[in-house]
Structure formats: structure tokens, C-alpha cells
Coordinates of C-alpha atoms and ligand atoms in Angstrom, one line a residue:
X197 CA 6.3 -19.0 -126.6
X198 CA 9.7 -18.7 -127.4
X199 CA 10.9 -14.7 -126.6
X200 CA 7.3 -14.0 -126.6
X201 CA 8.0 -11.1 -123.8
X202 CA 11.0 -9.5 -125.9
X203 CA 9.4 -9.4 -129.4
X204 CA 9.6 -6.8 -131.1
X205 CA 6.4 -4.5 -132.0
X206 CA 5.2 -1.3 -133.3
X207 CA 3.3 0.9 -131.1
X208 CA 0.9 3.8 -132.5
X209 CA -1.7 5.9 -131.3
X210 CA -5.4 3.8 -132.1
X211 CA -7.5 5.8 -129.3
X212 CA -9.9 7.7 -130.7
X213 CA -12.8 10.7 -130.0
X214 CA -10.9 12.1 -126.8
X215 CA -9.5 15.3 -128.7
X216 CA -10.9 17.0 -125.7
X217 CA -8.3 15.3 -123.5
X218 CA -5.8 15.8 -125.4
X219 CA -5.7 19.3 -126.3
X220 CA -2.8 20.6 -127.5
X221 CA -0.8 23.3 -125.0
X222 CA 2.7 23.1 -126.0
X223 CA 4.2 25.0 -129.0
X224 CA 5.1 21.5 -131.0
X225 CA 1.3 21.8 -132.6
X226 CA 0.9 19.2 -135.4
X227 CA 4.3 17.5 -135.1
X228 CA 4.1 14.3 -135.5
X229 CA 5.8 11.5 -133.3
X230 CA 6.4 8.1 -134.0
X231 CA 7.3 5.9 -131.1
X232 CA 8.1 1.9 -131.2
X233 CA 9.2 -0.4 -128.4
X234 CA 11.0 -3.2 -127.6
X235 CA 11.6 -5.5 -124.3
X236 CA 9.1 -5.7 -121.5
X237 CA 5.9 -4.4 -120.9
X238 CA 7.6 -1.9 -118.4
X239 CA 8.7 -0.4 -121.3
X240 CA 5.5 -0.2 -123.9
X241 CA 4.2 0.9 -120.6
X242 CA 6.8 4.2 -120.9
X243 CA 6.6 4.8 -124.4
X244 CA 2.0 5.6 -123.4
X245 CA 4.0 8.2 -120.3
X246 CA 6.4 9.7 -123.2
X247 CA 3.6 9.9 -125.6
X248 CA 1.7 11.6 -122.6
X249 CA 4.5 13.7 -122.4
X250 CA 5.2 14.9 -126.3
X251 CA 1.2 15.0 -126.5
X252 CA 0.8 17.5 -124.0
X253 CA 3.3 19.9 -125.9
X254 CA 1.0 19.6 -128.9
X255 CA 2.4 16.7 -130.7
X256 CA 0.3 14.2 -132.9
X257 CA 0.8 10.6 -133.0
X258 CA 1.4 8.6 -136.3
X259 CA 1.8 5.1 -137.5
X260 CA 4.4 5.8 -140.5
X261 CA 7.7 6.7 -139.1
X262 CA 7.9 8.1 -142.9
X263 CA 6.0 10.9 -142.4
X264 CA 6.8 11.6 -138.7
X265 CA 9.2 14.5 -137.3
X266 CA 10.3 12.6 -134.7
X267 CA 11.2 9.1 -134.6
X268 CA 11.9 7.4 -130.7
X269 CA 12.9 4.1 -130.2
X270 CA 12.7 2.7 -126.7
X271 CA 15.3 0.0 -126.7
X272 CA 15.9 -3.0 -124.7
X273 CA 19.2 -4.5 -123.5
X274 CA 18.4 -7.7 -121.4
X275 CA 20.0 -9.7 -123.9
X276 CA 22.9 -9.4 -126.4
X277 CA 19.8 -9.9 -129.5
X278 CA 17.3 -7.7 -128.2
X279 CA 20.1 -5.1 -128.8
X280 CA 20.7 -6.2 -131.8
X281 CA 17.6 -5.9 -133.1
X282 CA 17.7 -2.2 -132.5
X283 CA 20.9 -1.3 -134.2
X284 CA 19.3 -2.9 -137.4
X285 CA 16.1 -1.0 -136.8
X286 CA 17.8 2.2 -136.5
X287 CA 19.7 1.1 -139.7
X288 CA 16.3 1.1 -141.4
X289 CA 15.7 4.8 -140.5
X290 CA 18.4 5.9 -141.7
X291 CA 17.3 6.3 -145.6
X292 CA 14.1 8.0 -144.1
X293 CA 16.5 10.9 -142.1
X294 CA 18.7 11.5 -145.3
X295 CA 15.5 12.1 -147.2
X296 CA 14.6 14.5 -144.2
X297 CA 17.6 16.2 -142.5
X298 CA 15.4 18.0 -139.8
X299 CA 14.0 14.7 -138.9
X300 CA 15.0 14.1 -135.3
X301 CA 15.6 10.6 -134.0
X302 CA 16.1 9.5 -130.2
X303 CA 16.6 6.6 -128.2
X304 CA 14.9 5.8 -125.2
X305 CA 15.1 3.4 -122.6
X306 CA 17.2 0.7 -121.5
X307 CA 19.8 0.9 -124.3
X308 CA 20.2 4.3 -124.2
X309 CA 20.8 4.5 -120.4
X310 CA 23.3 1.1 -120.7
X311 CA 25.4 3.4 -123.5
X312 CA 24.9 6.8 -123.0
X313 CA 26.3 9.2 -125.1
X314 CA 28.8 6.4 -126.5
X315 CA 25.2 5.6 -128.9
X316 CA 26.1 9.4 -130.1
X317 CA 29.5 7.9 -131.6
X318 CA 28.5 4.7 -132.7
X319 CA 25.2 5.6 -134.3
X320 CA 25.8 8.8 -135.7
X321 CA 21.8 9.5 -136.9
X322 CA 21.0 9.5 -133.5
X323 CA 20.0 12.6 -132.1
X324 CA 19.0 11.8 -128.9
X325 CA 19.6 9.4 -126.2
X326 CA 17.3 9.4 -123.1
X327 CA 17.5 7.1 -120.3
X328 CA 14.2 5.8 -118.4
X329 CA 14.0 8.2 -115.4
X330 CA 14.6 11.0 -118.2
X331 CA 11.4 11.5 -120.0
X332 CA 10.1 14.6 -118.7
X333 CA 12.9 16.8 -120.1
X334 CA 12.2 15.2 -123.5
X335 CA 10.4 18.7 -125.0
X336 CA 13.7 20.7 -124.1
X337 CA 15.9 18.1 -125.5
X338 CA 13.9 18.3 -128.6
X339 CA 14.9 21.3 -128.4
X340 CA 17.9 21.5 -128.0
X341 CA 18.5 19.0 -131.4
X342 CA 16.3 21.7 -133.2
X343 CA 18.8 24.2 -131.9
X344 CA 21.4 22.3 -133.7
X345 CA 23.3 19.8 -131.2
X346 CA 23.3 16.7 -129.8
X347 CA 21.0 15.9 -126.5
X348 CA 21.9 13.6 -123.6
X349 CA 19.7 13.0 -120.4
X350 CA 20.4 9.5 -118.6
X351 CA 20.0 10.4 -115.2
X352 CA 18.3 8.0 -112.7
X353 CA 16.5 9.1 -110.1
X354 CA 15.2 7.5 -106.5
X355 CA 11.7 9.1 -106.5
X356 CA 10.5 9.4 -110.2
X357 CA 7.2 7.0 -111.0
X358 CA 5.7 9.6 -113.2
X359 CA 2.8 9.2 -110.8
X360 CA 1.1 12.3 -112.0
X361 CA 1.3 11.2 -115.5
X362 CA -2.1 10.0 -117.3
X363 CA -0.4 7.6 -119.7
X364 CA -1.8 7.9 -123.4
X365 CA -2.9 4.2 -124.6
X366 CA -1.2 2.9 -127.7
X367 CA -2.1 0.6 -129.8
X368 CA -4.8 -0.2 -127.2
X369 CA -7.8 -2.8 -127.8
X370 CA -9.7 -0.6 -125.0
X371 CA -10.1 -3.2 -122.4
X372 CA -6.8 -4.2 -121.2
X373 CA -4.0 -1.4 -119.9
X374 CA -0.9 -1.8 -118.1
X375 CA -0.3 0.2 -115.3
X376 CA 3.2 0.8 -114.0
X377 CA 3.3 0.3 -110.0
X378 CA 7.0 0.8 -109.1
X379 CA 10.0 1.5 -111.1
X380 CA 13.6 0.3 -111.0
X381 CA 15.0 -2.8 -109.3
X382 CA 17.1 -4.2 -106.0
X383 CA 17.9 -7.3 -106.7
X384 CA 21.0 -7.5 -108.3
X385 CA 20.4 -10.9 -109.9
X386 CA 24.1 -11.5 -111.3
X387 CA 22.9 -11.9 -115.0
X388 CA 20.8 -9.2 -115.4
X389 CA 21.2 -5.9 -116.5
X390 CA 17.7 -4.7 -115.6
X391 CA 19.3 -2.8 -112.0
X392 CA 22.3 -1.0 -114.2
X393 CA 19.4 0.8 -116.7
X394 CA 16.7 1.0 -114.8
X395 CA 18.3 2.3 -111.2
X396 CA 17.0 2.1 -107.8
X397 CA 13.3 0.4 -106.6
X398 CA 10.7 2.7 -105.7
X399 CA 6.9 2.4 -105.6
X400 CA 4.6 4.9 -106.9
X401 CA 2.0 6.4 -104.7
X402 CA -0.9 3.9 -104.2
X403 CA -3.8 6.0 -104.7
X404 CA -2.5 7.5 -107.7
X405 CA -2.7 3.7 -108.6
X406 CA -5.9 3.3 -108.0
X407 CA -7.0 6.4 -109.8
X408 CA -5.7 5.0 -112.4
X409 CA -7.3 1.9 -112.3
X410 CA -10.6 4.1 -111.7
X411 CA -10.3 5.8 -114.7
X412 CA -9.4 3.3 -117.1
X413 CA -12.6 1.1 -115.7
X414 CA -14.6 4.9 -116.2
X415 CA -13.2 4.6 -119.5
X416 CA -14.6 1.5 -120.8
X417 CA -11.3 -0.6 -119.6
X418 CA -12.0 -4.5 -117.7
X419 CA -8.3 -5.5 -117.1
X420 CA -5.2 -4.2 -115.7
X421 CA -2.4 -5.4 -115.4
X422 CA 0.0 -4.0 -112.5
X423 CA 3.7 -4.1 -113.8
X424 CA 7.0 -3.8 -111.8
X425 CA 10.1 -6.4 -112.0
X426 CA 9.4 -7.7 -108.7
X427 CA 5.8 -6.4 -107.6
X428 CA 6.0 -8.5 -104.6
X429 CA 8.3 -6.0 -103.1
X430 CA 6.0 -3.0 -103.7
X431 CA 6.0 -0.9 -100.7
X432 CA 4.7 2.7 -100.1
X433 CA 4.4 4.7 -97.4
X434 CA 2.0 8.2 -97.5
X435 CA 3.8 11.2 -96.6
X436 CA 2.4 12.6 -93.4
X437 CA 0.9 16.1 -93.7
X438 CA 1.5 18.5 -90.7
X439 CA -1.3 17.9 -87.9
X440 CA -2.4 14.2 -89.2
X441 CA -1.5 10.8 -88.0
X442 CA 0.1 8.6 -90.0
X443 CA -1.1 6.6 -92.7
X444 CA -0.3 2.7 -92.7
X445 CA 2.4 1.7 -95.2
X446 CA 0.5 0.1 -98.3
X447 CA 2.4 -3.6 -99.1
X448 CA 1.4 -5.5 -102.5
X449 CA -1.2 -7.3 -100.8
X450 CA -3.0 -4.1 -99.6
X451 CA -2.4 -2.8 -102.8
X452 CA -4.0 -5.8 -105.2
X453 CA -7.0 -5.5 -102.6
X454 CA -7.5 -1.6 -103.5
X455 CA -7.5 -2.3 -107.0
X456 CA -9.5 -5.1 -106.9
X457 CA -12.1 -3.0 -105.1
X458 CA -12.7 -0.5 -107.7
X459 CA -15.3 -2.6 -109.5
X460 CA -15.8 -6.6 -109.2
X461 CA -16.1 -6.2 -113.5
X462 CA -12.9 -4.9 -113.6
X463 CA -10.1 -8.1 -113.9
X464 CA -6.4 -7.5 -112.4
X465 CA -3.1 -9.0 -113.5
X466 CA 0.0 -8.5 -112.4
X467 CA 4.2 -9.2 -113.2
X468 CA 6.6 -10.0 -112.1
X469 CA 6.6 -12.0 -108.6
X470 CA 9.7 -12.8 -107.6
X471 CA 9.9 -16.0 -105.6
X472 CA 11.8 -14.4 -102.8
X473 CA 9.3 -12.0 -101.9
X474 CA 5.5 -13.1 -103.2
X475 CA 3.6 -14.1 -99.5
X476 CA 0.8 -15.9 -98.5
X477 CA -0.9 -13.0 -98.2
X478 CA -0.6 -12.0 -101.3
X479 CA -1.9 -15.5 -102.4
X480 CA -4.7 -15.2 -99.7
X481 CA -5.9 -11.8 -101.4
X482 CA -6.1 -13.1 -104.7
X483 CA -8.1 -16.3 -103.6
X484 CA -10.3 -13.8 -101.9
X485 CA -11.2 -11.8 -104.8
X486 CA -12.7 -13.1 -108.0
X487 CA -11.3 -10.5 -110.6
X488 CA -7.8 -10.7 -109.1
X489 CA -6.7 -13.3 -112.0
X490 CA -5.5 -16.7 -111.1
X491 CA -2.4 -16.9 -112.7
X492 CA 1.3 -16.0 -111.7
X493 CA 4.3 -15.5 -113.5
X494 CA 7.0 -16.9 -110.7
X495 CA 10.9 -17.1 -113.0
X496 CA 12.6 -19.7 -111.8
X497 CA 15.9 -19.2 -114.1
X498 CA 17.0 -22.6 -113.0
X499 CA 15.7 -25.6 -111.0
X500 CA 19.4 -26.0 -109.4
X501 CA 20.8 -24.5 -106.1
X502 CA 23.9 -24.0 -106.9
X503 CA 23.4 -22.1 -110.2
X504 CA 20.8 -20.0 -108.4
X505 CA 23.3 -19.2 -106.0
X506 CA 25.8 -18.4 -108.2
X507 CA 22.9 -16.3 -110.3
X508 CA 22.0 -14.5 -107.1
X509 CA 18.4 -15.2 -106.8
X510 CA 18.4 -15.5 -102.8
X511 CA 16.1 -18.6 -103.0
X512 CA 17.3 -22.1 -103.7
X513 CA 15.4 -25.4 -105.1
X514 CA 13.5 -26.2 -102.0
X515 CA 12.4 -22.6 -101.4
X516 CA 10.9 -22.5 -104.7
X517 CA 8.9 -25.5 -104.6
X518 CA 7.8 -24.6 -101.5
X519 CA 6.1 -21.7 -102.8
X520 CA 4.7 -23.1 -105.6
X521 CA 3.3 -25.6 -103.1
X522 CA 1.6 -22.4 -101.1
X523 CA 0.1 -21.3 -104.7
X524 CA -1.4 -24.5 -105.0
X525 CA -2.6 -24.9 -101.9
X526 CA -4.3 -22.0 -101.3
X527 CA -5.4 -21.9 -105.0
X528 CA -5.6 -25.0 -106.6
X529 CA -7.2 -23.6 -109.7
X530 CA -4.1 -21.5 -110.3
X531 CA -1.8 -21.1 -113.6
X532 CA 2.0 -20.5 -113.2
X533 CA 4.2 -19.8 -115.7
X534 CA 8.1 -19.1 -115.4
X535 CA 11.5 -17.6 -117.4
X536 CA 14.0 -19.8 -117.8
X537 CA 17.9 -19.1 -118.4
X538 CA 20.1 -22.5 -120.2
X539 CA 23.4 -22.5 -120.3
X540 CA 24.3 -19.9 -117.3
X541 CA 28.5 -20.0 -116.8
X542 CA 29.9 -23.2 -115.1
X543 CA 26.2 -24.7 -114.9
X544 CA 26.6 -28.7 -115.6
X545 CA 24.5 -31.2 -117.5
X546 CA 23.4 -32.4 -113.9
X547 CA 22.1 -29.1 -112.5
X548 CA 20.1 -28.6 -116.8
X549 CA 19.0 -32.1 -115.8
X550 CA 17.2 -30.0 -112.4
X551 CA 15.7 -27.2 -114.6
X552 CA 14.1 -30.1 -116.5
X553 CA 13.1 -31.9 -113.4
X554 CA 11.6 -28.6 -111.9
X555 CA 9.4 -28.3 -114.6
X556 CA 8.1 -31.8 -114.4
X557 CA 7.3 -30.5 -110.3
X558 CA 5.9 -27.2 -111.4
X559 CA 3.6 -28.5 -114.7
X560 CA 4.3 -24.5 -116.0
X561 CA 1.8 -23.6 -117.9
X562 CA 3.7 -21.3 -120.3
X563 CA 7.6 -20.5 -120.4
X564 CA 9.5 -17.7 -121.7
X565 CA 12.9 -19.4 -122.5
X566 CA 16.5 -18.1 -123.0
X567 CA 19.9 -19.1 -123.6
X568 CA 22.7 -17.1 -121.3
X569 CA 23.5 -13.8 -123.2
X570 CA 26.6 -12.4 -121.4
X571 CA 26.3 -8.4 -120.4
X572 CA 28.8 -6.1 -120.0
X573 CA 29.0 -4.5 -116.7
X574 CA 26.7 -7.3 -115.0
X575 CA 27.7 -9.1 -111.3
X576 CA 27.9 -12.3 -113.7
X577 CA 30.2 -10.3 -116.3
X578 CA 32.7 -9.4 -113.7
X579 CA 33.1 -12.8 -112.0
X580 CA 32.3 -15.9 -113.9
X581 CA 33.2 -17.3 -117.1
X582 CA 30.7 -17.5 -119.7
X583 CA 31.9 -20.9 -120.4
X584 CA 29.0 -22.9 -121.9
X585 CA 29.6 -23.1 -125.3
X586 CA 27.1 -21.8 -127.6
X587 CA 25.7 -25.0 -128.9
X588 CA 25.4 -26.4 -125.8
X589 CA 23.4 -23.8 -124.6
X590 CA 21.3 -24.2 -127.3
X591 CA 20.9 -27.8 -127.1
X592 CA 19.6 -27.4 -123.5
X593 CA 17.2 -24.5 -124.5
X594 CA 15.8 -27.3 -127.2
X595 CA 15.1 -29.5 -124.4
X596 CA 13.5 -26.8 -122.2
X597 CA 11.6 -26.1 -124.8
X598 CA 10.2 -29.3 -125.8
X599 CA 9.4 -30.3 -122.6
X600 CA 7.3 -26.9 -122.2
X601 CA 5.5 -27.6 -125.5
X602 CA 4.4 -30.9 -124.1
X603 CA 3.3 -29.3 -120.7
X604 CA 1.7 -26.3 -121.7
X605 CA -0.6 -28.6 -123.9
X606 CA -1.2 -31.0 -120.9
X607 CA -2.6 -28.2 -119.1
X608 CA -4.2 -26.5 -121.6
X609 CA -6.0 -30.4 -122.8
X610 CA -7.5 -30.0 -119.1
X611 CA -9.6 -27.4 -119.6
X612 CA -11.1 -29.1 -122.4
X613 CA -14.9 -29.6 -121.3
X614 CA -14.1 -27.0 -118.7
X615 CA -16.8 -23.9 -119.1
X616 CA -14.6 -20.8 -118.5
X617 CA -14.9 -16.8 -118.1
X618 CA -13.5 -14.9 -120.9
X619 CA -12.9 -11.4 -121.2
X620 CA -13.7 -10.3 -125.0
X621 CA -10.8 -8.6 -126.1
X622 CA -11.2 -8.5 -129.8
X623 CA -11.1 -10.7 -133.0
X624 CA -9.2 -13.7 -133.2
X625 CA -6.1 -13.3 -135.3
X626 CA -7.0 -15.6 -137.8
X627 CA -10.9 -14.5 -138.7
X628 CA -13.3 -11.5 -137.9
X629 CA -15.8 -14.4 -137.6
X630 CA -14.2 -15.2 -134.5
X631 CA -13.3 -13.2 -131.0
X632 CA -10.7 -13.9 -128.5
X633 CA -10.1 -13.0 -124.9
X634 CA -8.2 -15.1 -122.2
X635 CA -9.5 -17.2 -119.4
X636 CA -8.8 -16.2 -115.4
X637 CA -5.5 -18.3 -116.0
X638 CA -4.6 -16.3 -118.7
X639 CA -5.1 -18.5 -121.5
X640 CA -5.8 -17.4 -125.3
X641 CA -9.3 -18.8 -125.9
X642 CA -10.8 -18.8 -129.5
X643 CA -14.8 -18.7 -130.1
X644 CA -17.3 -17.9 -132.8
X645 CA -18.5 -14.4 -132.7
X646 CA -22.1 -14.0 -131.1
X647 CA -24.1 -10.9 -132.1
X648 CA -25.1 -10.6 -128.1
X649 CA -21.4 -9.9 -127.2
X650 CA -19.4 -7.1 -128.2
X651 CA -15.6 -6.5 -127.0
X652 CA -15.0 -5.9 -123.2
X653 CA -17.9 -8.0 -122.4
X654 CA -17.7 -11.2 -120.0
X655 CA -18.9 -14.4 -121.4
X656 CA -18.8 -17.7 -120.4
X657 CA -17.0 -20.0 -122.9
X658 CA -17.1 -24.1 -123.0
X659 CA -13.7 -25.2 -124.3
X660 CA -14.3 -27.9 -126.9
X661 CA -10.4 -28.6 -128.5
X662 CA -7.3 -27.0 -128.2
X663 CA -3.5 -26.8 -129.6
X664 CA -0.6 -25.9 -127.0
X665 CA -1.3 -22.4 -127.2
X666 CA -4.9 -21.6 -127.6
X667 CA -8.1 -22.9 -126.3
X668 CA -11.4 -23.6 -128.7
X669 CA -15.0 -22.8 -127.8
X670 CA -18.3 -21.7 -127.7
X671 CA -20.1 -19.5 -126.2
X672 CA -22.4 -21.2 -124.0
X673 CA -24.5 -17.9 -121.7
Ligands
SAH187 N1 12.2 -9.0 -113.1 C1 12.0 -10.2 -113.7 C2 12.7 -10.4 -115.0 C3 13.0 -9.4 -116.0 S1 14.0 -9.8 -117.3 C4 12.3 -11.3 -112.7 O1 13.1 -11.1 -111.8 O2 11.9 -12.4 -113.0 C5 13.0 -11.1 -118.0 C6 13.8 -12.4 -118.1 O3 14.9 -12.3 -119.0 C7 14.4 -12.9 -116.9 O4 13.5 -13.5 -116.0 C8 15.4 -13.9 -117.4 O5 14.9 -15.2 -117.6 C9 15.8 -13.3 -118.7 N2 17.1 -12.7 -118.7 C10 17.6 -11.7 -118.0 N3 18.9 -11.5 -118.2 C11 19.3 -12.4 -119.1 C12 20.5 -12.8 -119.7 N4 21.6 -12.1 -119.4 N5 20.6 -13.8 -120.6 C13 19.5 -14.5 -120.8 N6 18.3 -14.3 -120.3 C14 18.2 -13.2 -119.4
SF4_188 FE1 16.7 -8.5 -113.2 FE2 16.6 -10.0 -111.0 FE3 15.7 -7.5 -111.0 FE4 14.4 -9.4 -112.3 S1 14.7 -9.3 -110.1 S2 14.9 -7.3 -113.0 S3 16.0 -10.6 -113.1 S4 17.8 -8.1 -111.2
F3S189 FE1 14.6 -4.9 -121.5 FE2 14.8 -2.9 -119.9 FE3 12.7 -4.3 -119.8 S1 16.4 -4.3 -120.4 S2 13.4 -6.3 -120.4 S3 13.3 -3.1 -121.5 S4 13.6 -3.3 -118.1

């Protein structure tokens, strides 16, 4: 599970038959774009609006950056690695753009926003560097490179959620999309970076939303999953047009119940809640609907007051557990999983020792783990000492860890003998003899391919073994 939601993939265009849709207008006919992306789904989310974008000007998708004329690379900054990562990926392009002088390579996303035109100097293929709220100059900054310079657009922006935008599905399996609900974030945590590159909260326009969600179950799709950093704060109020009452503001509760409403076959996910913010009403509409999946990805970061003080999370130990309480309360059948930060500045073996005792309380059924990177320009950058010494830091991740492994398998051992609903969301990994789709708590389950199912079908699954990650069946309708 390790870094599972910063790994690295390549994205390319798989959908196929909708030529009609996708009509070229622009004057970019037959180009071809290659697009990959790192960091979190908000971000694969952009690259399918940017693809949108470039497609609409009469670009073409490819799979080989080789034989592409332009080569994007939405980057990710939240840690020092994830950054990393990039600068030796871009490395590996840089053979393919002396071969091809006229090839035009940009950076997108968080990276590009964190360093500006300072990526022009210190990566000198780079072309062009494009900050999130940027993407719908991209065809004139193209442009502008084929013209012979250098192109820059990192501005943020209050109001842009590329509502309007019908996002083109990479590397899609058909049945499961994200959609993006909001953009940007408030919350200042002191460690993050996430507010400095991706600007300002602000919700996109509910029914566009729901449209979306419309169109992708139209379209064949049975899950969504509804992406924001802190969805729990999604807020949106229609504009009032001259001679009409208001309209009511539309909270994340009223919101999950829209969606949910399109069709009962159509399943919705969501990240991230933020423990500050998610209400029992929000918990109350998803026990109310079937297809809104039982499962909630709450971050802790640490199980200790102090260092969530000092991390500026706004909730403490108590708050937490109180929610997590709520969650079970009101749905006992619920999965939860966290993040988890080791080795944040000053934090003592005591307050690790609360992180580990948290997760005995919460029983997390998966865990995306981290040690403290330090970032430049971050709340925690300017006042605290990033004093834990590496190995330490590690040490304590290792112990995170391990417990994890031994609780995610707890959980997952109890739905052994347990029938469950799986989505179909393709073949297993391993062997085309087998399919796999995830439970309601979002689950990996593994069964034998029946000739009565195709993908995108609903089945019902008895789970029979398992390992820590991945439940074993058969299909038992
Ligand atoms: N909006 C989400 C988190 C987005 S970043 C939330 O509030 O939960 C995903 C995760 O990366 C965070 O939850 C945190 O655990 C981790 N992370 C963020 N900044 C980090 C840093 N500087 N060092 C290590 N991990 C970090
Ligand atoms: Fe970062 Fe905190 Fe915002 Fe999440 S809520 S993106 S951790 S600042
Ligand atoms: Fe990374 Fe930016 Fe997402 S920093 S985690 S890609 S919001």
C-alpha cells in the first residue's frame, strides 16, 4: 500500500468508436500528444480536461512519447521524491527531443506552478511550464513555443473548475471515472504544499456535476468517484438570474444525494474527507443510499494532539475518534482508511507511540504511509525544524507499516465467508481467466471469470480466502 496514491503511471488515450465526439476543430489536425501523470487523482483527473482541451484543437492521442509532437508531464510536488521522480523522467526525454528538435515538451501541474519559470533554467528541454488553473491557454502557448520561445502560464484563479469541460477518459476501463468537484484548498495544513500549487477552494457548479455523472452512466460508466482535497467542504451556491428566487446553497451532503440519484446502478465514491469538516449528515446520506459506497478515506496524519496542532489540522485526538465513532455508528458496515505522516519536526517517540495506538482504535482498513518530506515555502518550512533524523523517521514508518499490514488483513480475513457486491471492472492482473472489481468497502476482490458476466456488470461474490490486499471468490448469482 506503501505510496500507492503517488505512484507513478502512464496515461494514454484507450477509448474508442467515439470519433464523432471528438472531431477535430482546431488547426493542430493529427498532432500527436502524449500526456503522463503523477501524484493524486486530482491530477490524472486534469491530464482527461487537458486532453479535452488539445483534442478539441485537433490533436490525437498516443501511447509512445517517441512518436508524439508533444510530450506533457503533469508533475507532483507533495513530497521531496515525487519530485524527484519527474526530473529523472524528464531526463529520459531528453534523447527523444535531440532526435526531434521541434518536439515540444511542457510541464503541467503542481511542479510547474511550485517553480515557475525557474523549471525554464534548471531544465533546459523544457518548453513549457503550466500551472493547474492554466490549461485552457495551453493551444496558444503551444504556440507560442512553435513560434520560437519559451511559454509560461502559472496563474491561479478563484473561479476556474473547468465546469464546462467534458473530460476525455484515459486509460479508462469504462466503468469507473473520476470526476473533479472542487478545486484548490483552504486549509493550510503546515506540511503541505497542496494550498501553494493548487490556490484557492472553490466548488464547481453542482449540476454541471451531475451531468456529468449522467453522461458517464449514459455512457456505459457504474462508478464515480467525486474528487476534491477536502470534499467535505464543498459548497456552491447558483447564481441568481434576474426575476428568480434564489436557489438553496448545495453542501456535500446535497450533492452525494444528487449524484446518487442519477441511477441506483450507478456506484459513488468520493476523496478526501477531512476530519474537520465530514458531518453526520453526510454519513446519514450515505447510509441512506445503497450505491453511495461504504468506505471513507479520513487522514489522520498523526494520532497525537500536539503534533496535529503543530501540523495545523484543527482537530485533535479526541475529535477524531469521535468521528470515527459517528462513522461506525451510523454505519457499522463501513471501511476507513487513512494517510499517515512519521517523523513530522519535534514529534517524540511518545506522541509515534499515539499514531500506533490510533490505529489499534481505528482498525484502518488500508493506509497510505509517509515519512516527513520537508517543502520549501510550507507553514512547516518557515517555523519548525525538520529535526527527526532520517532513520528515525524511517524506523517509525516501518512500524506504521507493519502494524497496517497486520490490520488490513484482520479486516480483510472478516469478510471471508461474507457474500459481497462487486462491480466487474476488468481482468485480474495476474490471469484473463479471472476478473476483478472491488466490494462496497472498496476492496480488490479476485474471481474466476463466468461467461454470464461481462465487465460493468454487478455480481454477487462469496469470499472464500484472502491475502492482506485482495479478497478470493466465486461468483455465487
Ligand atoms: N487533502 C488531503 C491530502 C492530500 S496530500 C487531506 O487533507 O488529507 C496526500 C497525503 O500526502 C497527505 O494526507 C499526507 O499524509 C501526505 N503528505 C502531504 N504533505 C506531505 C509531506 N510534506 N511529507 C510527507 N507526507 C506528506
Ligand atoms: Fe494539504 Fe491539508 Fe489541504 Fe489536504 S487539507 S491538501 S493536507 S493543506
Ligand atoms: Fe501532488 Fe499536487 Fe496532488 S502536489 S498530491 S499532484 S494536488
Amino acid at each position: 500500500m506503501l505510496d500507492l496514491l503517488h505512484t507513478t503511471k502512464t496515461h494514454d488515450e484507450t477509448r474508442q468508436g467515439e470519433a464523432v465526439e471528438l472531431a477535430p476543430t482546431g488547426k493542430a489536425d493529427g498532432r500527436k500528444l502524449y500526456i503522463e501523470s503523477y501524484g493524486c487523482q486530482m491530477n490524472f483527473s486534469d491530464s482527461e480536461i487537458v486532453a479535452s482541451i488539445l483534442i478539441d484543437q485537433g490533436y490525437e492521442t498516443t501511447k509512445d512519447y517517441k512518436q508524439a509532437d508533444v510530450v506533457f508531464i503533469n508533475t507532483c510536488s507533495i513530497r521531496e521524491n515525487a519530485e524527484q521522480r519527474v526530473r529523472n523522467r524528464l531526463k529520459e526525454f531528453e534523447a527523444v527531443k535531440a532526435k526531434n528538435p521541434g518536439l515540444v515538451v511542457g510541464v503541467l501541474g503542481c511542479m510547474a506552478e511550485r517553480l515557475k519559470s525557474k523549471f525554464l533554467e534548471e531544465e533546459k528541454l523544457v518548453d513549457v511550464v503550466v500551472g493547474p488553473d492554466a490549461y485552457r491557454d495551453l493551444p496558444n502557448l503551444i504556440n507560442k513555443v512553435e513560434d520560437g520561445n519559451k511559454a509560461v502560464n502559472v496563474l491561479l484563479s478563484r473561479e476556474e473548475t473547468y465546469a464546462d469541460i467534458s473530460p476525455v477518459r484515459l486509460n479508462s476501463n469504462g466503468v469507473s471515472a473520476f470526476i473533479s468537484i472542487m478545486r484548490g484548498c483552504d486549509n493550510m495544513c503546515s506540511f503541505c504544499v497542496v494550498p501553494f500549487t493548487r490556490g484557492r477552494e472553490r466548488s464547481r457548479d453542482y449540476a454541471s456535476i451531475v451531468k456529468e455523472a449522467q453522461d458517464l452512466y449514459n455512457a456505459g460508466y457504474r462508478e464515480v468517484t467525486l474528487l476534491g482535497q477536502n470534499v467535505d467542504s464543498y459548497k456552491y451556491t447558483p447564481k441568481v438570474e434576474e426575476g428568480n428566487d434564489p436557489l438553496p446553497t448545495v453542501n456535500f451532503a446535497n450533492l452525494l444525494e444528487l449524484v446518487a440519484q442519477v441511477s441506483p446502478e450507478l456506484r459513488i465514491r468520493f476523496s478526501t474527507s477531512h476530519p474537520k469538516d465530514i458531518t453526520d449528515e453526510v454519513l446519514y446520506t450515505m447510509a441512506k443510499y445503497e450505491n453511495i459506497c461504504k468506505y471513507i478515506h479520513l487522514p489522520v496524519q498523526s494520532g497525537n494532539s500536539r503534533v496535529l496542532e503543530l501540523m495545523n489540522r484543527t482537530y485533535d485526538r479526541q475529535w477524531y475518534m469521535g468521528r470515527v465513532d459517528a462513522i461506525k455508528r451510523i454505519m457499522p458496515d463501513c471501511a476507513i482508511s487513512t494517510d499517515i505522516i512519521t517523523g513530522f519536526c519535534t514529534e517524540t517517540e511518545e506522541e509515534h507511540a499515539e499514531t500506533l495506538s490510533m490505529m489499534d482504535y481505528v482498525k484502518y482498513d488500508f493506509a497510505y504511509m509517509f515519512a516527513y518530506s520537508e517543502r520549501p515555502g510550507t507553514l512547516a518550512a518557515k517555523r519548525y525544524q525538520d529535526d527527526i533524523p532520517e532513520e528515525i523517521k524511517k524506523r517509525r514508518l516501518t512500524e506504521v507499516v507493519n502494524k497496517q499490514q497486520i490490520h488490513s488483513l484482520e479486516r480483510i480475513t472478516q469478510y471471508v465467508g461474507k457474500v459481497h457486491k462487486v462491480l466487474i471492472e476488468g481482468f485480474s492482473k495476474r490471469s484473463d481467466k479471472d476478473y476483478c472489481g472491488r466490494n462496497d468497502q472498496n476492496t480488490m476482490v479476485v474471481f474466476p471469470v463466468d461467461a454470464r458476466f461481462k465487465v460493468g456488470d454487478y455480481v454477487h461474490v462469496l469470499g472464500e480466502s484472502c491475502t492482506s490486499a485482495t479478497l478470493i471468490g466465486k461468483i455465487i448469482d
